[in-house]
């Protein structure tokens, strides 16, 4: 049985090629791979010839440079960093007067504003903007570049489509079709609405992760030895690319600054309360209330994040199992979970420092937890249901 | 074969009982379970009779209330919230003049300072403090209470032991022995040193997670639909208990306030740069540099977090596999990984909204990635090596 077969085959591709991909980093190369897999002709261009050659070698399409007689693209996808996106989009609109043009930058309003400024200056003609619809696949990873490309990068991820007052419905449909063809879930949003949304769900989390990790630069090594899963989770995305992220943050400067200013206000209030407590003792009036309010509001906010399958976050039972760190141990565990016919809803692995053992935390529907616990215990696993 | 057998059996227990556990929440009940499993007599006490009865029913020990003729404890472990810890420790020192007393609160300096104040007031006699050595097992979870207790909670986790100028080496040894007996890894640190360390690796991450999650309370539902793994990771611990965490933050007020003040300064600088960029455009001098500096310092900090087995974070190859969301799918995957004789170093599961498919990300040693990719592909999985 092929568990992924339903995803790979059978889906008809509606995107009319050729598709020209400008910028062959992670997103551009992944898109090329996804389209080329379905036989859509892809034309690859990048300011770095080495980058586009790598993408070609990976199977993401053909190089533009070698094909003077290349047919005109029906669709151009600009996949360059946010700060150079609008210029690349304008150039594509001028160079390919019959093509629909989209971009995949993480910020949308600034790109649209810059394109409108170009039209006002006469660098674009009036009808050009009808062929442009910006977009943003919510698909990234800490690694960048074509080497990290993946034709399934967009599978099951939201892909924001941002039409505007001048865009044609035909252009919007072409971009939407592209998103669906590579497995994304199209979500229609105005550029400004998109930028406000990603400021909260992506850009501010990046900043706070980076700032929290920054504190570790001068923390003694012994202190770092106390780090647990909480710190690791909060700071995981702090490993992201500074070049890309500075362009994103500056490209969404207004929305990000407004949210960060709110965070700063909350920190101000808390720091003032804690400084009073440090000076006057922990029972200083207001200190406990200020600290408690911060944590309670956090409880309320995190409960609103949609869970698996887009529903409200479900409460699973968690079954924790000690797993020796050796080849096949997780395999044995999951094979035996499979024998018990229990579906794992979520899975986390925790590793303690300096020990060759891990804690596997299996999330299951509450009514399956007891059977799983008993079945694994009977099979000799060290297991606990919380 | 019993994969956990080496952990459960064979380890000699050196802790001399009886051990009295005061406070039967998550930590107290887990400790009782861990000791009772090895036959150490445990005496349970809690301000809430229902809480201690639950812990007894779970097998964590005997109730103090029912045992007037109970033998004097050799060791008392105070496991109550930080703000009531010093009073409970002082009471235990007075009530059990032959016992060593420790506590497991997440803050250490304030407890010690309050005990010294009690001695100055004459509420403790001079030699009492020789029998007190504070400690802090780095083992928590988002859930609290005896119902979440787990005898393996301390397994392979650091357990800070904080002797002080008045403590005896016999008392320190007793606490250290307790930590080792329940599977913890003892780490010796002065109280102040501990508090500075946990401010950075635990308390500030809790605050920034809570503040980031707070922003979601008034975020539109459509925006939340764009949430990805980054937001989920950053805000996971925002689900923590406000009662416990307000006591922790206020109990470590000085160290937390100092770190938060640094975060606030960095936010100030970034907000000022972003506000200039919002007003004057993204190419405003200094804006990109300010944003880039934040992300770069975050890169440097996160790289210092120790990886698995206490070493420097290793770079693994990541193999991503699409997994249909059905019973046995993960079991099949791991069984086949086991057949390929590849050790999974780490594992993450990502779920996209509204789709019944997940992305399993398997971290393996780089030289194992190609074999794993080819083996799984040959077995029909949809798989990509980044």
XYZ file of C-alpha atoms in Angstrom:
772
model
C 0.000 0.000 0.000
C 1.216 3.451 -0.870
C 0.130 5.839 1.868
C 0.864 8.967 -0.140
C -0.596 7.792 -3.427
C -3.817 9.763 -3.167
C -1.825 12.939 -2.929
C 0.603 12.368 -5.751
C -1.557 11.051 -8.526
C -4.971 11.760 -9.906
C -5.078 15.511 -9.293
C -5.657 17.354 -12.574
C -3.425 20.383 -13.050
C -5.209 23.520 -14.240
C -2.303 25.982 -14.349
C -1.582 27.033 -17.921
C 2.158 27.159 -18.535
C 4.745 28.149 -19.201
C 5.345 29.494 -15.688
C 8.373 31.716 -15.219
C 9.842 31.648 -11.714
C 12.020 34.654 -10.876
C 14.183 33.898 -7.866
C 15.120 30.292 -7.214
C 15.489 30.222 -3.442
C 13.479 27.931 -1.197
C 10.046 29.076 -2.384
C 10.855 29.516 -6.064
C 12.668 26.208 -6.398
C 9.971 24.367 -4.450
C 7.316 25.826 -6.723
C 9.304 24.814 -9.794
C 9.629 21.253 -8.493
C 5.909 21.062 -7.718
C 4.900 22.296 -11.178
C 7.528 20.378 -13.140
C 6.371 17.181 -11.459
C 3.019 17.673 -13.162
C 4.557 18.436 -16.535
C 3.994 22.198 -16.473
C 6.874 23.927 -18.337
C 8.846 26.048 -15.849
C 11.354 28.763 -16.790
C 13.883 29.593 -14.069
C 15.635 32.940 -13.587
C 17.788 34.214 -10.752
C 20.227 37.084 -10.256
C 22.695 34.378 -9.252
C 23.401 31.988 -12.160
C 24.674 29.426 -9.646
C 21.366 29.497 -7.794
C 19.235 28.986 -10.885
C 21.557 26.252 -12.165
C 21.192 24.413 -8.861
C 17.401 24.663 -9.101
C 17.540 23.314 -12.665
C 19.769 20.445 -11.588
C 17.225 19.574 -8.896
C 14.546 19.316 -11.578
C 12.723 22.588 -10.934
C 12.639 23.654 -14.619
C 14.734 25.034 -17.487
C 17.075 28.006 -17.389
C 15.823 31.186 -19.049
C 19.344 32.156 -20.053
C 19.800 29.236 -22.416
C 16.531 29.677 -24.241
C 16.312 32.709 -26.482
C 13.436 31.105 -28.313
C 11.599 30.336 -25.101
C 7.829 30.799 -25.381
C 6.271 33.741 -23.539
C 5.159 32.771 -20.000
C 1.458 32.753 -19.169
C 2.244 33.272 -15.505
C 5.240 34.862 -13.785
C 5.949 34.144 -10.109
C 8.338 36.557 -8.417
C 10.040 34.821 -5.484
C 12.762 37.241 -4.409
C 13.284 38.923 -1.000
C 10.561 41.408 -0.001
C 12.708 44.506 -0.449
C 13.339 43.816 -4.146
C 9.958 42.287 -4.937
C 8.133 45.317 -6.347
C 10.918 46.141 -8.810
C 10.976 42.541 -10.031
C 7.180 42.491 -10.370
C 7.206 45.777 -12.358
C 9.930 44.475 -14.631
C 7.938 41.275 -15.239
C 4.766 43.234 -16.016
C 6.673 45.307 -18.609
C 8.589 42.379 -20.114
C 5.612 40.043 -20.447
C 2.573 42.121 -21.429
C 0.422 39.019 -21.845
C 1.241 37.360 -18.547
C -0.355 37.328 -15.117
C 2.235 38.228 -12.479
C 2.232 37.307 -8.809
C 4.778 37.365 -6.005
C 5.196 35.269 -2.886
C 6.691 37.848 -0.520
C 5.777 37.728 3.179
C 4.575 41.335 3.069
C 1.895 42.557 0.695
C 0.881 46.193 1.259
C 4.333 47.678 0.682
C 4.714 45.804 -2.619
C 1.346 47.048 -3.868
C 2.095 50.614 -2.743
C 5.419 50.601 -4.571
C 3.769 49.298 -7.747
C 1.166 52.067 -7.579
C 3.958 54.605 -7.147
C 5.603 53.210 -10.282
C 2.332 53.640 -12.181
C 2.026 57.234 -10.979
C 5.572 57.912 -12.167
C 4.636 56.433 -15.542
C 6.938 53.417 -15.181
C 3.927 51.139 -15.515
C 0.963 51.727 -17.788
C -2.573 51.840 -16.415
C -3.633 48.348 -17.358
C -0.470 46.638 -16.052
C -1.735 46.413 -12.491
C -4.810 44.490 -13.647
C -2.473 41.572 -14.339
C -0.825 41.642 -10.886
C -2.249 39.800 -7.870
C 0.068 39.388 -4.894
C 0.117 36.221 -2.856
C 1.822 34.621 0.139
C 2.146 30.890 0.716
C 2.424 30.328 4.488
C 5.222 27.865 3.989
C 8.686 28.486 5.248
C 11.372 26.778 7.178
C 14.467 27.818 9.073
C 16.642 26.767 6.144
C 16.707 28.719 2.909
C 17.921 28.234 -0.646
C 17.131 25.792 -3.439
C 18.994 23.026 -1.600
C 16.158 22.978 0.946
C 13.477 22.961 -1.782
C 10.593 20.538 -1.535
C 7.756 20.034 -4.030
C 5.450 19.332 -1.075
C 6.393 22.549 0.736
C 2.980 24.063 0.017
C 0.933 20.933 0.722
C -1.976 21.709 3.036
C -0.630 25.165 3.932
C -2.698 28.333 3.667
C -1.784 30.413 0.598
C -2.980 33.998 0.872
C -4.270 35.565 -2.381
C -4.461 39.364 -2.192
C -6.456 40.919 -5.029
C -6.761 44.721 -5.110
C -9.044 47.360 -6.642
C -7.263 47.276 -10.008
C -6.719 43.518 -10.375
C -8.754 41.479 -12.841
C -10.720 38.436 -11.766
C -8.870 36.431 -14.444
C -5.537 37.261 -12.785
C -6.897 36.341 -9.371
C -8.167 33.028 -10.729
C -4.781 32.199 -12.259
C -2.985 32.742 -8.936
C -5.626 30.853 -7.016
C -5.318 27.960 -9.467
C -1.547 27.909 -9.019
C -1.960 27.694 -5.236
C -4.438 24.820 -5.482
C -2.352 22.980 -8.082
C 0.640 22.749 -5.751
C -1.475 21.618 -2.818
C -2.021 24.939 -1.005
C -5.268 26.158 0.555
C -6.169 29.550 -0.954
C -7.243 32.232 1.515
C -8.488 35.556 0.093
C -7.358 38.636 1.994
C -6.680 42.282 1.203
C -2.990 43.228 1.360
C -3.405 45.340 4.504
C -5.473 42.671 6.224
C -2.772 40.094 5.405
C -0.040 42.287 6.812
C -1.914 42.896 10.075
C -2.503 39.145 10.397
C 1.091 38.037 9.799
C 2.384 40.772 12.120
C 0.624 38.942 14.950
C 0.961 35.285 13.942
C 4.456 35.418 12.434
C 6.473 38.641 12.643
C 6.109 39.502 16.337
C 6.694 35.843 17.352
C 9.924 35.987 15.324
C 11.053 39.149 17.119
C 10.285 37.866 20.620
C 11.970 34.523 19.856
C 15.053 36.397 18.635
C 15.105 38.726 21.644
C 14.712 35.842 24.099
C 17.527 33.957 22.405
C 19.673 37.128 22.437
C 19.733 36.982 26.239
C 21.547 33.655 25.949
C 24.602 35.181 24.268
C 26.114 36.188 27.631
C 24.497 33.527 29.839
C 26.971 31.238 31.662
C 27.263 27.717 30.244
C 26.102 26.148 33.538
C 22.898 28.162 33.335
C 22.270 26.936 29.790
C 22.519 23.388 31.147
C 19.206 24.026 32.917
C 17.422 24.723 29.618
C 14.307 22.661 29.082
C 11.760 22.157 26.343
C 10.082 25.496 27.077
C 13.156 27.523 26.145
C 13.790 25.326 23.116
C 10.252 25.844 21.836
C 10.202 29.592 22.431
C 13.538 30.131 20.656
C 13.400 27.562 17.825
C 12.606 30.135 15.114
C 15.380 32.396 16.400
C 17.589 30.363 14.029
C 15.959 32.112 11.025
C 17.787 34.009 8.263
C 18.635 37.646 9.229
C 18.744 38.883 5.605
C 15.225 37.640 4.838
C 13.753 38.602 8.195
C 15.101 42.129 8.309
C 13.439 42.739 4.931
C 10.177 41.235 6.211
C 10.140 43.257 9.438
C 10.981 46.516 7.691
C 8.508 45.689 4.907
C 5.730 45.377 7.482
C 7.146 48.088 9.721
C 3.922 49.809 10.748
C 1.956 46.730 11.784
C 4.927 45.122 13.532
C 5.862 48.323 15.381
C 2.285 48.743 16.619
C 2.174 45.207 18.058
C 5.659 45.459 19.539
C 4.671 48.735 21.179
C 1.824 46.875 22.888
C 4.256 44.189 24.077
C 6.569 46.931 25.367
C 3.725 48.508 27.332
C 2.921 45.202 28.965
C 6.591 44.684 29.805
C 6.713 48.212 31.276
C 3.827 47.444 33.606
C 5.273 44.101 34.637
C 8.827 45.415 35.143
C 7.506 48.237 37.335
C 5.560 45.741 39.462
C 8.515 43.354 39.721
C 10.931 46.157 40.618
C 8.603 47.173 43.442
C 8.474 43.548 44.584
C 12.275 43.288 44.444
C 12.614 46.404 46.577
C 9.708 45.960 48.993
C 9.178 42.198 49.079
C 6.945 39.764 47.192
C 3.765 40.846 49.003
C 3.970 44.418 47.682
C 0.429 45.406 46.646
C -0.194 44.814 42.956
C 2.840 42.675 42.129
C 1.098 39.311 42.148
C -1.888 40.746 40.286
C 0.318 42.200 37.545
C 2.195 38.946 37.034
C -0.958 36.852 37.166
C -2.701 39.093 34.611
C 0.111 38.556 32.095
C -0.092 34.771 32.399
C -3.907 34.710 32.364
C -4.151 36.805 29.201
C -1.602 34.432 27.663
C -3.851 31.487 28.574
C -6.755 33.187 26.789
C -4.705 33.971 23.692
C -3.095 30.578 23.199
C -6.491 28.887 23.534
C -7.579 30.718 20.362
C -4.933 29.145 18.099
C -6.742 26.700 15.811
C -5.772 23.084 16.364
C -5.273 20.285 13.922
C -7.711 20.212 11.009
C -8.602 23.881 11.506
C -10.975 23.260 14.388
C -10.792 24.603 17.891
C -7.787 23.135 19.731
C -8.866 19.755 20.998
C -7.787 18.451 24.344
C -5.908 15.217 23.909
C -4.739 12.802 26.516
C -0.972 12.571 26.612
C 0.780 9.274 27.111
C 4.470 9.580 27.930
C 6.829 6.715 27.193
C 10.528 6.384 27.994
C 12.404 5.437 24.827
C 16.022 4.262 24.786
C 18.083 6.156 22.236
C 18.948 3.356 19.825
C 18.065 2.418 16.241
C 14.626 0.914 15.968
C 13.355 1.922 19.421
C 10.844 4.471 18.092
C 10.010 2.025 15.319
C 9.146 -0.680 17.853
C 7.081 1.801 19.826
C 5.049 2.983 16.858
C 4.673 -0.496 15.447
C 3.140 -1.571 18.747
C 0.953 1.540 18.899
C -0.254 0.536 15.433
C -1.021 -2.990 16.639
C -3.198 -1.443 19.330
C -5.124 0.401 16.555
C -4.703 3.775 18.275
C -4.311 6.935 16.179
C -1.554 9.301 17.293
C -2.963 12.840 17.048
C 0.288 14.520 17.888
C 3.760 13.571 18.945
C 6.597 15.269 20.727
C 10.025 14.029 21.628
C 11.880 15.412 24.623
C 15.535 14.776 25.257
C 17.269 15.360 28.532
C 20.860 16.528 28.563
C 23.581 13.932 29.053
C 21.253 10.919 29.024
C 20.757 8.386 26.292
C 17.035 8.155 26.762
C 14.154 10.237 25.474
C 10.583 10.901 26.480
C 8.078 10.260 23.689
C 4.839 12.112 24.328
C 1.958 10.624 22.368
C -1.244 12.681 22.153
C -4.337 10.552 21.608
C -8.080 11.000 21.918
C -8.940 10.787 25.634
C -10.986 7.592 25.253
C -8.005 5.799 23.681
C -5.481 6.665 26.393
C -6.235 3.851 28.832
C -6.077 1.128 26.190
C -2.822 2.569 24.891
C -1.321 2.779 28.368
C -2.304 -0.788 29.229
C -1.255 -2.183 25.877
C 2.183 -0.555 25.953
C 2.773 -1.460 29.591
C 1.885 -5.067 28.792
C 4.477 -4.934 26.016
C 7.164 -3.855 28.491
C 7.295 -0.081 27.947
C 7.777 2.354 30.798
C 4.638 4.442 30.349
C 2.502 6.949 32.230
C -0.821 8.593 31.444
C -1.086 12.096 32.798
C 12.375 -7.215 25.357
C 11.576 -4.528 27.871
C 13.055 -1.268 26.572
C 12.706 0.537 29.912
C 13.882 -2.294 32.130
C 17.337 -0.910 32.735
C 15.811 2.202 34.212
C 13.277 0.598 36.502
C 15.229 -2.213 38.075
C 18.667 -2.689 39.468
C 19.266 0.808 40.790
C 19.964 0.712 44.511
C 18.100 3.330 46.514
C 20.204 5.228 49.025
C 17.603 7.644 50.439
C 16.913 6.859 54.088
C 13.186 7.102 54.799
C 10.724 7.906 55.967
C 10.383 10.873 53.607
C 7.642 13.361 54.403
C 6.267 15.208 51.347
C 4.475 18.449 52.183
C 2.319 19.540 49.272
C 0.990 16.844 46.963
C 0.719 18.692 43.666
C 2.515 17.597 40.508
C 6.028 17.612 41.992
C 5.164 16.260 45.449
C 2.981 13.442 44.160
C 5.502 12.522 41.458
C 8.245 12.365 44.060
C 6.066 10.193 46.300
C 5.375 7.803 43.428
C 9.052 7.601 42.521
C 10.114 6.837 46.124
C 7.216 4.504 46.971
C 8.047 2.449 43.881
C 11.386 1.661 45.476
C 9.865 0.816 48.853
C 10.866 4.037 50.635
C 8.145 4.935 53.200
C 6.498 8.219 52.150
C 4.293 10.379 54.400
C 1.957 12.730 52.521
C 0.620 16.039 53.816
C -1.315 18.796 52.051
C -3.390 21.786 53.112
C -6.126 20.218 50.994
C -7.178 16.802 52.381
C -8.672 15.973 48.971
C -5.323 16.584 47.272
C -3.335 14.367 49.636
C -6.004 11.652 49.492
C -5.755 11.645 45.683
C -1.971 11.320 45.891
C -2.350 8.411 48.343
C -4.876 6.721 46.049
C -2.377 7.010 43.199
C 0.183 5.156 45.326
C 2.391 8.094 46.304
C 2.495 7.192 50.031
C 0.485 7.199 53.279
C -1.490 10.080 54.745
C 0.073 11.860 57.712
C -3.347 12.593 59.181
C -4.178 8.952 59.828
C -0.924 8.097 61.530
C -0.409 9.615 64.959
C 2.195 6.995 65.665
C 4.007 7.676 62.422
C 7.803 7.502 62.756
C 9.721 10.754 62.548
C 10.811 11.554 58.970
C 14.512 11.517 58.116
C 13.885 13.878 55.194
C 11.147 16.437 54.587
C 10.468 17.710 51.072
C 8.410 20.895 50.864
C 6.603 21.040 47.518
C 4.202 23.965 47.865
C 3.964 27.164 45.760
C 6.992 29.498 46.040
C 5.190 32.187 48.022
C 4.385 29.823 50.919
C 7.558 27.730 50.734
C 9.679 29.460 53.393
C 6.933 29.261 56.023
C 6.429 25.566 55.314
C 10.190 24.916 55.464
C 10.493 26.782 58.808
C 7.568 24.830 60.216
C 9.153 21.557 59.126
C 12.521 22.502 60.657
C 10.793 23.218 63.995
C 8.508 20.169 63.919
C 11.191 17.645 62.949
C 14.418 18.611 64.738
C 16.190 15.473 63.498
C 15.276 15.773 59.822
C 16.964 17.252 56.792
C 14.554 19.640 55.014
C 14.559 20.646 51.372
C 12.102 22.371 49.056
C 11.529 22.158 45.326
C 10.402 25.715 44.610
C 11.400 27.340 41.307
C 13.014 30.255 43.154
C 15.746 29.828 45.707
C 17.185 33.137 46.979
C 13.920 34.525 48.336
C 13.236 31.299 50.279
C 16.682 31.390 51.872
C 16.383 35.105 52.683
C 13.026 34.576 54.369
C 14.427 31.702 56.443
C 17.346 33.879 57.572
C 14.865 36.595 58.534
C 12.989 34.038 60.628
C 16.223 33.110 62.386
C 16.978 36.768 63.098
C 13.506 37.154 64.581
C 14.164 34.118 66.776
C 11.537 31.960 65.028
C 14.259 29.483 64.084
C 17.201 28.524 66.253
C 20.754 28.903 65.026
C 21.391 25.304 64.065
C 18.095 24.830 62.178
C 19.428 26.243 58.924
C 22.239 23.669 58.911
C 19.565 21.069 58.123
C 18.035 23.022 55.219
C 19.320 22.749 51.648
C 17.044 24.128 48.938
C 16.680 22.410 45.590
C 14.888 22.701 42.266
C 14.155 19.810 39.946
C 13.923 21.217 36.378
C 10.839 19.160 35.697
C 7.497 20.721 35.031
C 4.686 20.510 32.600
C 1.784 22.702 31.592
C -0.566 20.596 33.668
C -0.514 20.682 37.450
C -1.859 18.628 40.335
C -1.416 15.052 41.531
C -3.533 13.791 38.625
C -0.658 14.679 36.301
C 1.934 13.022 38.549
C 4.512 10.716 37.055
C 7.218 8.739 38.878
C 9.490 9.346 35.870
C 8.971 13.120 35.935
C 12.526 13.679 37.178
C 14.213 11.085 34.966
C 17.254 12.569 33.235
C 16.352 16.138 34.225
C 18.761 18.512 35.946
C 17.995 18.897 39.673
C 19.609 21.982 41.171
C 20.975 21.584 44.710
C 21.596 24.925 46.427
C 23.695 24.650 49.592
C 24.438 27.859 51.536
C 26.962 29.119 54.081
C 25.088 27.591 57.048
C 24.107 24.235 55.517
C 25.832 21.012 56.575
C 27.452 18.707 54.079
C 25.315 15.858 55.472
C 22.157 17.763 54.553
C 23.480 18.509 51.082
C 24.337 14.843 50.578
C 20.826 13.756 51.621
C 19.204 16.055 49.073
C 21.670 15.078 46.378
C 20.952 11.409 47.080
C 17.222 12.019 46.787
C 17.707 13.648 43.385
C 19.821 10.767 42.097
C 17.480 8.137 43.507
C 14.542 9.422 41.482
C 16.595 9.666 38.289
C 17.560 13.346 38.343
C 20.966 14.803 37.478
C 22.201 16.881 40.436
C 23.647 20.303 39.593
C 25.238 22.312 42.428
C 24.523 26.049 42.346
C 24.239 28.869 44.862
C 20.695 30.185 45.307
C 21.416 33.488 43.599
C 23.219 31.816 40.726
C 20.230 29.500 40.250
C 17.791 32.397 40.206
C 19.823 34.303 37.610
C 19.969 31.159 35.462
C 16.258 30.318 35.557
C 15.355 33.961 34.934
C 16.966 33.567 31.511
C 16.177 29.963 30.600
C 12.695 29.735 32.092
C 11.062 32.847 33.560
C 11.635 35.366 30.767
C 10.657 32.772 28.097
C 7.402 32.264 30.041
C 6.703 36.006 30.062
C 7.412 36.536 26.352
C 5.329 33.470 25.434
C 2.445 34.841 27.509
C 2.766 38.339 26.038
C 2.896 37.006 22.469
C -0.173 34.875 23.105
C -1.934 37.875 24.696
C -1.892 39.616 21.321
C -4.094 36.818 19.983
C -6.997 37.672 22.279
C -8.277 40.339 19.884
C -6.900 38.956 16.612
C -9.562 38.166 13.958
C -10.315 34.468 13.471
C -9.231 34.597 9.803
C -5.818 35.862 10.869
C -5.450 32.994 13.339
C -6.068 30.624 10.418
C -2.640 31.658 9.079
C -0.909 30.428 12.257
C 1.938 28.013 11.616
C 4.306 25.945 13.696
C 6.383 28.989 14.644
C 3.534 30.645 16.544
C 2.552 27.332 18.135
C 6.091 26.743 19.387
C 6.589 30.267 20.716
C 3.288 30.255 22.621
C 3.032 26.635 23.833
C 4.043 27.422 27.421
C 1.600 30.345 27.502
C -0.905 27.670 28.635
C 0.835 27.511 32.043
C -0.840 28.012 35.447
C -1.222 31.718 36.438
C -1.298 31.005 40.222
C 2.031 29.162 40.137
C 3.691 31.475 37.645
C 2.770 34.741 39.331
C 4.405 33.393 42.520
C 7.495 32.352 40.550
C 7.864 35.680 38.739
C 7.360 37.735 41.894
C 9.630 35.366 43.828
C 12.431 36.049 41.337
C 11.407 39.648 40.767
C 14.838 41.266 40.611
C 16.455 38.899 38.138
C 13.368 38.711 35.920
C 12.865 42.477 35.921
C 16.505 43.039 34.934
C 16.246 40.676 31.940
C 12.850 42.022 30.892
C 14.266 45.533 31.042
C 16.917 44.442 28.539
C 14.240 42.997 26.271
C 12.295 46.257 26.571
C 15.359 48.268 25.561
C 15.832 46.116 22.483
C 12.150 46.508 21.600
C 12.506 50.295 22.056
C 15.341 50.429 19.556
C 13.545 48.212 17.066
C 10.197 50.007 17.378
C 11.891 53.368 16.821
C 13.600 52.027 13.686
C 10.400 50.434 12.378
C 8.364 53.567 13.040
C 10.869 55.576 11.018
C 10.616 52.989 8.238
C 6.812 53.132 8.349
C 6.910 56.915 8.029
C 9.804 57.371 5.613
C 9.903 54.099 3.684
C 11.795 50.833 4.048
C 15.125 52.289 2.922
C 15.291 54.750 5.843
C 18.877 54.682 7.133
C 19.304 52.287 10.028
C 16.025 50.380 9.787
C 17.386 47.281 8.058
C 20.448 47.268 10.307
C 18.342 47.435 13.464
C 16.070 44.570 12.351
C 18.978 42.480 11.133
C 20.886 42.957 14.405
C 17.946 41.575 16.403
C 17.717 38.435 14.276
C 21.496 37.924 14.163
C 21.876 38.153 17.933
C 19.036 35.655 18.186
C 20.958 33.295 15.876
C 23.978 33.555 18.170
C 21.944 32.948 21.306
C 19.933 29.951 20.115
C 23.116 28.269 18.881
C 24.316 28.160 22.513
C 21.440 25.999 23.782
C 22.868 22.549 24.491
C 21.488 19.834 22.236
C 20.569 16.281 22.940
C 22.881 14.454 25.366
C 24.244 17.744 26.704
C 26.591 18.365 23.797
C 26.637 21.272 21.443
C 23.530 21.275 19.254
C 24.236 18.871 16.415
C 23.105 19.533 12.903
C 20.861 16.745 11.728
C 19.503 16.090 8.284
C 15.756 16.388 8.205
C 13.643 13.989 6.187
C 10.050 15.091 5.739
C 7.331 12.545 5.025
C 3.647 13.105 4.276
C 1.576 10.941 6.600
C -2.154 10.348 6.143
C -4.068 10.964 9.363
C -5.336 7.468 10.090
C -4.701 4.794 12.723
C -1.475 2.947 12.122
C 0.023 5.360 9.588
C 2.767 6.598 11.910
C 3.208 3.031 13.106
C 3.825 1.846 9.533
C 6.240 4.709 8.985
C 8.303 4.015 12.096
C 8.211 0.283 11.587
C 9.715 0.809 8.143
C 12.266 3.295 9.486
C 13.224 0.583 11.965
C 13.599 -1.952 9.146
C 16.041 0.451 7.512
C 18.067 0.433 10.770
C 18.124 4.233 10.970
C 18.048 5.972 14.362
C 15.629 8.892 14.641
C 17.443 11.644 16.573
C 14.439 13.895 16.771
C 10.926 14.000 15.475
C 8.357 16.696 14.865
C 4.850 16.481 13.551
C 3.264 19.361 11.709
C -0.406 19.574 10.946
C -1.942 21.917 8.450
C -5.364 23.361 9.116
C -8.352 21.705 7.499
C -6.400 18.817 5.940
C -6.302 15.226 7.037
C -2.624 14.807 6.396
C 0.423 15.615 8.462
C 4.100 16.237 7.822
C 6.397 14.016 9.842
C 9.864 15.544 10.129
C 12.473 12.957 11.005
C 15.881 14.237 12.125
C 18.669 11.783 11.451
C 22.450 11.858 11.295
C 23.417 13.415 7.937
C 25.037 10.233 6.615
C 21.816 8.272 7.191
C 19.518 10.657 5.321
C 19.997 9.351 1.802
C 19.434 5.718 2.751
C 16.330 6.705 4.687
C 14.972 8.769 1.817
C 15.548 6.034 -0.723
C 14.239 3.295 1.539
C 11.031 5.121 2.369
C 10.463 6.210 -1.221
C 10.884 2.607 -2.344
C 8.223 1.669 0.190
C 5.779 4.136 -1.308
C 6.082 7.126 1.015
C 6.002 10.699 -0.216
C 9.345 11.878 1.103
C 11.838 14.696 0.675
C 15.300 15.322 2.075
C 15.993 18.989 2.682
